[in-house]
Amino acid sequence: MSAPRTPRRVASVIHLRPEQERKYRELHRAVPQQVLDTLSRAHITRYSIFLRENTLFAYYEYTGEDYEADMADIAADPATQEWWTLTDPCQRPLDSAAPGERWVEAEEVFHLG
């Protein structure tokens, strides 16, 4: 029997538009079940979003075998696309984001396993 696969830890950040904080919080009190199901099918677990001083910090663990394919499946999902039409206007990418990039991944510099 092989050892359990170590999940890929992913952290990313984006700014929250201050005038949109209340709306963003309200949206996340009722994330559509279809969006949650899509994340689960894409092997996303332990997903959390934190807020500090208008910066959103997201963390999740990926337990699948093909990260790029699973991320493409999430992006192609109609319910997720609709969800993003609600959440994207609340956010502002960091200045360091590439053109078209929204959430930017953060480098892991320490982990206590």
mmCIF file with all atom_site columns, C-alpha atoms in Angstrom:
data_model
loop_
_atom_site.group_PDB
_atom_site.id
_atom_site.type_symbol
_atom_site.label_atom_id
_atom_site.label_alt_id
_atom_site.label_comp_id
_atom_site.label_asym_id
_atom_site.label_entity_id
_atom_site.label_seq_id
_atom_site.pdbx_PDB_ins_code
_atom_site.Cartn_x
_atom_site.Cartn_y
_atom_site.Cartn_z
_atom_site.occupancy
_atom_site.B_iso_or_equiv
_atom_site.pdbx_formal_charge
_atom_site.auth_seq_id
_atom_site.auth_comp_id
_atom_site.auth_asym_id
_atom_site.auth_atom_id
_atom_site.pdbx_PDB_model_num
ATOM 1   C CA . MET A 1 1   ? 0.000   0.000  0.000   1.00 0.00 ? 1   MET A CA 1
ATOM 2   C CA . SER A 1 2   ? 1.463   3.384  -0.979  1.00 0.00 ? 2   SER A CA 1
ATOM 3   C CA . ALA A 1 3   ? 1.678   6.380  1.319   1.00 0.00 ? 3   ALA A CA 1
ATOM 4   C CA . PRO A 1 4   ? -1.039  9.018  0.994   1.00 0.00 ? 4   PRO A CA 1
ATOM 5   C CA . ARG A 1 5   ? -0.262  11.708 -1.552  1.00 0.00 ? 5   ARG A CA 1
ATOM 6   C CA . THR A 1 6   ? 0.825   15.029 -0.048  1.00 0.00 ? 6   THR A CA 1
ATOM 7   C CA . PRO A 1 7   ? -1.607  17.718 -1.167  1.00 0.00 ? 7   PRO A CA 1
ATOM 8   C CA . ARG A 1 8   ? -0.405  20.701 -3.145  1.00 0.00 ? 8   ARG A CA 1
ATOM 9   C CA . ARG A 1 9   ? -0.874  23.799 -0.963  1.00 0.00 ? 9   ARG A CA 1
ATOM 10  C CA . VAL A 1 10  ? -1.972  26.879 -2.888  1.00 0.00 ? 10  VAL A CA 1
ATOM 11  C CA . ALA A 1 11  ? -2.178  30.416 -1.539  1.00 0.00 ? 11  ALA A CA 1
ATOM 12  C CA . SER A 1 12  ? -3.188  33.443 -3.551  1.00 0.00 ? 12  SER A CA 1
ATOM 13  C CA . VAL A 1 13  ? -4.045  37.092 -2.979  1.00 0.00 ? 13  VAL A CA 1
ATOM 14  C CA . ILE A 1 14  ? -6.111  39.877 -4.492  1.00 0.00 ? 14  ILE A CA 1
ATOM 15  C CA . HIS A 1 15  ? -7.330  43.233 -3.217  1.00 0.00 ? 15  HIS A CA 1
ATOM 16  C CA . LEU A 1 16  ? -10.923 43.744 -2.131  1.00 0.00 ? 16  LEU A CA 1
ATOM 17  C CA . ARG A 1 17  ? -12.471 47.022 -3.194  1.00 0.00 ? 17  ARG A CA 1
ATOM 18  C CA . PRO A 1 18  ? -13.377 48.650 0.152   1.00 0.00 ? 18  PRO A CA 1
ATOM 19  C CA . GLU A 1 19  ? -16.767 49.805 -1.094  1.00 0.00 ? 19  GLU A CA 1
ATOM 20  C CA . GLN A 1 20  ? -17.584 46.196 -2.060  1.00 0.00 ? 20  GLN A CA 1
ATOM 21  C CA . GLU A 1 21  ? -16.710 44.515 1.248   1.00 0.00 ? 21  GLU A CA 1
ATOM 22  C CA . ARG A 1 22  ? -20.292 44.135 2.461   1.00 0.00 ? 22  ARG A CA 1
ATOM 23  C CA . LYS A 1 23  ? -21.437 42.666 -0.870  1.00 0.00 ? 23  LYS A CA 1
ATOM 24  C CA . TYR A 1 24  ? -18.459 40.284 -0.986  1.00 0.00 ? 24  TYR A CA 1
ATOM 25  C CA . ARG A 1 25  ? -19.175 39.031 2.522   1.00 0.00 ? 25  ARG A CA 1
ATOM 26  C CA . GLU A 1 26  ? -22.863 38.560 1.673   1.00 0.00 ? 26  GLU A CA 1
ATOM 27  C CA . LEU A 1 27  ? -22.031 36.599 -1.463  1.00 0.00 ? 27  LEU A CA 1
ATOM 28  C CA . HIS A 1 28  ? -19.799 34.240 0.501   1.00 0.00 ? 28  HIS A CA 1
ATOM 29  C CA . ARG A 1 29  ? -22.461 33.533 3.087   1.00 0.00 ? 29  ARG A CA 1
ATOM 30  C CA . ALA A 1 30  ? -24.333 31.667 0.347   1.00 0.00 ? 30  ALA A CA 1
ATOM 31  C CA . VAL A 1 31  ? -21.920 30.266 -2.228  1.00 0.00 ? 31  VAL A CA 1
ATOM 32  C CA . PRO A 1 32  ? -24.004 28.336 -4.787  1.00 0.00 ? 32  PRO A CA 1
ATOM 33  C CA . GLN A 1 33  ? -23.875 24.579 -4.247  1.00 0.00 ? 33  GLN A CA 1
ATOM 34  C CA . GLN A 1 34  ? -22.969 24.039 -7.919  1.00 0.00 ? 34  GLN A CA 1
ATOM 35  C CA . VAL A 1 35  ? -19.826 26.142 -7.421  1.00 0.00 ? 35  VAL A CA 1
ATOM 36  C CA . LEU A 1 36  ? -18.893 24.172 -4.308  1.00 0.00 ? 36  LEU A CA 1
ATOM 37  C CA . ASP A 1 37  ? -19.507 20.892 -6.128  1.00 0.00 ? 37  ASP A CA 1
ATOM 38  C CA . THR A 1 38  ? -17.280 21.985 -9.015  1.00 0.00 ? 38  THR A CA 1
ATOM 39  C CA . LEU A 1 39  ? -14.462 22.781 -6.604  1.00 0.00 ? 39  LEU A CA 1
ATOM 40  C CA . SER A 1 40  ? -14.848 19.384 -4.944  1.00 0.00 ? 40  SER A CA 1
ATOM 41  C CA . ARG A 1 41  ? -14.813 17.557 -8.303  1.00 0.00 ? 41  ARG A CA 1
ATOM 42  C CA . ALA A 1 42  ? -11.599 19.439 -9.117  1.00 0.00 ? 42  ALA A CA 1
ATOM 43  C CA . HIS A 1 43  ? -9.972  18.013 -5.968  1.00 0.00 ? 43  HIS A CA 1
ATOM 44  C CA . ILE A 1 44  ? -9.983  21.297 -4.034  1.00 0.00 ? 44  ILE A CA 1
ATOM 45  C CA . THR A 1 45  ? -10.138 20.829 -0.258  1.00 0.00 ? 45  THR A CA 1
ATOM 46  C CA . ARG A 1 46  ? -9.605  22.958 2.837   1.00 0.00 ? 46  ARG A CA 1
ATOM 47  C CA . TYR A 1 47  ? -10.485 26.137 0.941   1.00 0.00 ? 47  TYR A CA 1
ATOM 48  C CA . SER A 1 48  ? -10.520 29.318 3.020   1.00 0.00 ? 48  SER A CA 1
ATOM 49  C CA . ILE A 1 49  ? -10.508 33.008 2.189   1.00 0.00 ? 49  ILE A CA 1
ATOM 50  C CA . PHE A 1 50  ? -9.226  35.514 4.750   1.00 0.00 ? 50  PHE A CA 1
ATOM 51  C CA . LEU A 1 51  ? -9.497  39.318 4.735   1.00 0.00 ? 51  LEU A CA 1
ATOM 52  C CA . ARG A 1 52  ? -7.085  41.856 6.165   1.00 0.00 ? 52  ARG A CA 1
ATOM 53  C CA . GLU A 1 53  ? -6.872  45.550 5.270   1.00 0.00 ? 53  GLU A CA 1
ATOM 54  C CA . ASN A 1 54  ? -8.631  45.183 1.911   1.00 0.00 ? 54  ASN A CA 1
ATOM 55  C CA . THR A 1 55  ? -6.494  42.218 0.888   1.00 0.00 ? 55  THR A CA 1
ATOM 56  C CA . LEU A 1 56  ? -8.046  38.799 0.389   1.00 0.00 ? 56  LEU A CA 1
ATOM 57  C CA . PHE A 1 57  ? -5.844  35.797 1.069   1.00 0.00 ? 57  PHE A CA 1
ATOM 58  C CA . ALA A 1 58  ? -7.055  32.414 -0.190  1.00 0.00 ? 58  ALA A CA 1
ATOM 59  C CA . TYR A 1 59  ? -5.686  29.029 0.773   1.00 0.00 ? 59  TYR A CA 1
ATOM 60  C CA . TYR A 1 60  ? -6.644  25.571 -0.450  1.00 0.00 ? 60  TYR A CA 1
ATOM 61  C CA . GLU A 1 61  ? -5.200  22.140 -0.854  1.00 0.00 ? 61  GLU A CA 1
ATOM 62  C CA . TYR A 1 62  ? -5.249  20.313 -4.174  1.00 0.00 ? 62  TYR A CA 1
ATOM 63  C CA . THR A 1 63  ? -5.338  16.518 -4.027  1.00 0.00 ? 63  THR A CA 1
ATOM 64  C CA . GLY A 1 64  ? -5.723  15.639 -7.705  1.00 0.00 ? 64  GLY A CA 1
ATOM 65  C CA . GLU A 1 65  ? -3.254  14.454 -10.328 1.00 0.00 ? 65  GLU A CA 1
ATOM 66  C CA . ASP A 1 66  ? -3.575  17.139 -13.052 1.00 0.00 ? 66  ASP A CA 1
ATOM 67  C CA . TYR A 1 67  ? -3.780  20.631 -11.576 1.00 0.00 ? 67  TYR A CA 1
ATOM 68  C CA . GLU A 1 68  ? -3.927  22.509 -14.887 1.00 0.00 ? 68  GLU A CA 1
ATOM 69  C CA . ALA A 1 69  ? -6.748  20.312 -16.237 1.00 0.00 ? 69  ALA A CA 1
ATOM 70  C CA . ASP A 1 70  ? -8.743  20.628 -13.031 1.00 0.00 ? 70  ASP A CA 1
ATOM 71  C CA . MET A 1 71  ? -8.307  24.427 -13.005 1.00 0.00 ? 71  MET A CA 1
ATOM 72  C CA . ALA A 1 72  ? -9.476  24.505 -16.639 1.00 0.00 ? 72  ALA A CA 1
ATOM 73  C CA . ASP A 1 73  ? -12.555 22.472 -15.665 1.00 0.00 ? 73  ASP A CA 1
ATOM 74  C CA . ILE A 1 74  ? -13.365 24.993 -12.938 1.00 0.00 ? 74  ILE A CA 1
ATOM 75  C CA . ALA A 1 75  ? -12.961 27.894 -15.368 1.00 0.00 ? 75  ALA A CA 1
ATOM 76  C CA . ALA A 1 76  ? -15.213 26.186 -17.941 1.00 0.00 ? 76  ALA A CA 1
ATOM 77  C CA . ASP A 1 77  ? -18.037 25.529 -15.477 1.00 0.00 ? 77  ASP A CA 1
ATOM 78  C CA . PRO A 1 78  ? -21.071 27.772 -16.241 1.00 0.00 ? 78  PRO A CA 1
ATOM 79  C CA . ALA A 1 79  ? -22.103 28.120 -12.581 1.00 0.00 ? 79  ALA A CA 1
ATOM 80  C CA . THR A 1 80  ? -18.576 29.165 -11.640 1.00 0.00 ? 80  THR A CA 1
ATOM 81  C CA . GLN A 1 81  ? -18.454 31.639 -14.520 1.00 0.00 ? 81  GLN A CA 1
ATOM 82  C CA . GLU A 1 82  ? -21.709 33.162 -13.271 1.00 0.00 ? 82  GLU A CA 1
ATOM 83  C CA . TRP A 1 83  ? -20.304 33.288 -9.721  1.00 0.00 ? 83  TRP A CA 1
ATOM 84  C CA . TRP A 1 84  ? -17.267 35.154 -10.985 1.00 0.00 ? 84  TRP A CA 1
ATOM 85  C CA . THR A 1 85  ? -19.499 37.777 -12.637 1.00 0.00 ? 85  THR A CA 1
ATOM 86  C CA . LEU A 1 86  ? -20.687 38.551 -9.098  1.00 0.00 ? 86  LEU A CA 1
ATOM 87  C CA . THR A 1 87  ? -17.367 38.370 -7.251  1.00 0.00 ? 87  THR A CA 1
ATOM 88  C CA . ASP A 1 88  ? -14.915 39.823 -9.790  1.00 0.00 ? 88  ASP A CA 1
ATOM 89  C CA . PRO A 1 89  ? -16.277 43.404 -9.589  1.00 0.00 ? 89  PRO A CA 1
ATOM 90  C CA . CYS A 1 90  ? -15.582 43.314 -5.841  1.00 0.00 ? 90  CYS A CA 1
ATOM 91  C CA . GLN A 1 91  ? -11.900 42.637 -6.407  1.00 0.00 ? 91  GLN A CA 1
ATOM 92  C CA . ARG A 1 92  ? -8.873  44.481 -7.777  1.00 0.00 ? 92  ARG A CA 1
ATOM 93  C CA . PRO A 1 93  ? -5.772  42.523 -8.839  1.00 0.00 ? 93  PRO A CA 1
ATOM 94  C CA . LEU A 1 94  ? -2.451  43.362 -7.258  1.00 0.00 ? 94  LEU A CA 1
ATOM 95  C CA . ASP A 1 95  ? -0.193  45.699 -9.206  1.00 0.00 ? 95  ASP A CA 1
ATOM 96  C CA . SER A 1 96  ? 2.169   42.752 -9.766  1.00 0.00 ? 96  SER A CA 1
ATOM 97  C CA . ALA A 1 97  ? -0.527  40.684 -11.534 1.00 0.00 ? 97  ALA A CA 1
ATOM 98  C CA . ALA A 1 98  ? 0.087   39.886 -15.172 1.00 0.00 ? 98  ALA A CA 1
ATOM 99  C CA . PRO A 1 99  ? -2.380  41.270 -17.715 1.00 0.00 ? 99  PRO A CA 1
ATOM 100 C CA . GLY A 1 100 ? -5.619  39.309 -17.366 1.00 0.00 ? 100 GLY A CA 1
ATOM 101 C CA . GLU A 1 101 ? -4.487  37.688 -14.110 1.00 0.00 ? 101 GLU A CA 1
ATOM 102 C CA . ARG A 1 102 ? -6.745  38.156 -11.091 1.00 0.00 ? 102 ARG A CA 1
ATOM 103 C CA . TRP A 1 103 ? -5.749  36.173 -8.010  1.00 0.00 ? 103 TRP A CA 1
ATOM 104 C CA . VAL A 1 104 ? -1.950  35.836 -7.907  1.00 0.00 ? 104 VAL A CA 1
ATOM 105 C CA . GLU A 1 105 ? -0.297  32.867 -6.263  1.00 0.00 ? 105 GLU A CA 1
ATOM 106 C CA . ALA A 1 106 ? 1.879   33.499 -3.250  1.00 0.00 ? 106 ALA A CA 1
ATOM 107 C CA . GLU A 1 107 ? 5.175   31.719 -2.695  1.00 0.00 ? 107 GLU A CA 1
ATOM 108 C CA . GLU A 1 108 ? 5.301   29.367 0.255   1.00 0.00 ? 108 GLU A CA 1
ATOM 109 C CA . VAL A 1 109 ? 8.352   30.303 2.313   1.00 0.00 ? 109 VAL A CA 1
ATOM 110 C CA . PHE A 1 110 ? 7.612   28.164 5.392   1.00 0.00 ? 110 PHE A CA 1
ATOM 111 C CA . HIS A 1 111 ? 5.512   25.164 6.302   1.00 0.00 ? 111 HIS A CA 1
ATOM 112 C CA . LEU A 1 112 ? 5.261   23.278 9.585   1.00 0.00 ? 112 LEU A CA 1
ATOM 113 C CA . GLY A 1 113 ? 4.090   19.850 8.507   1.00 0.00 ? 113 GLY A CA 1
#
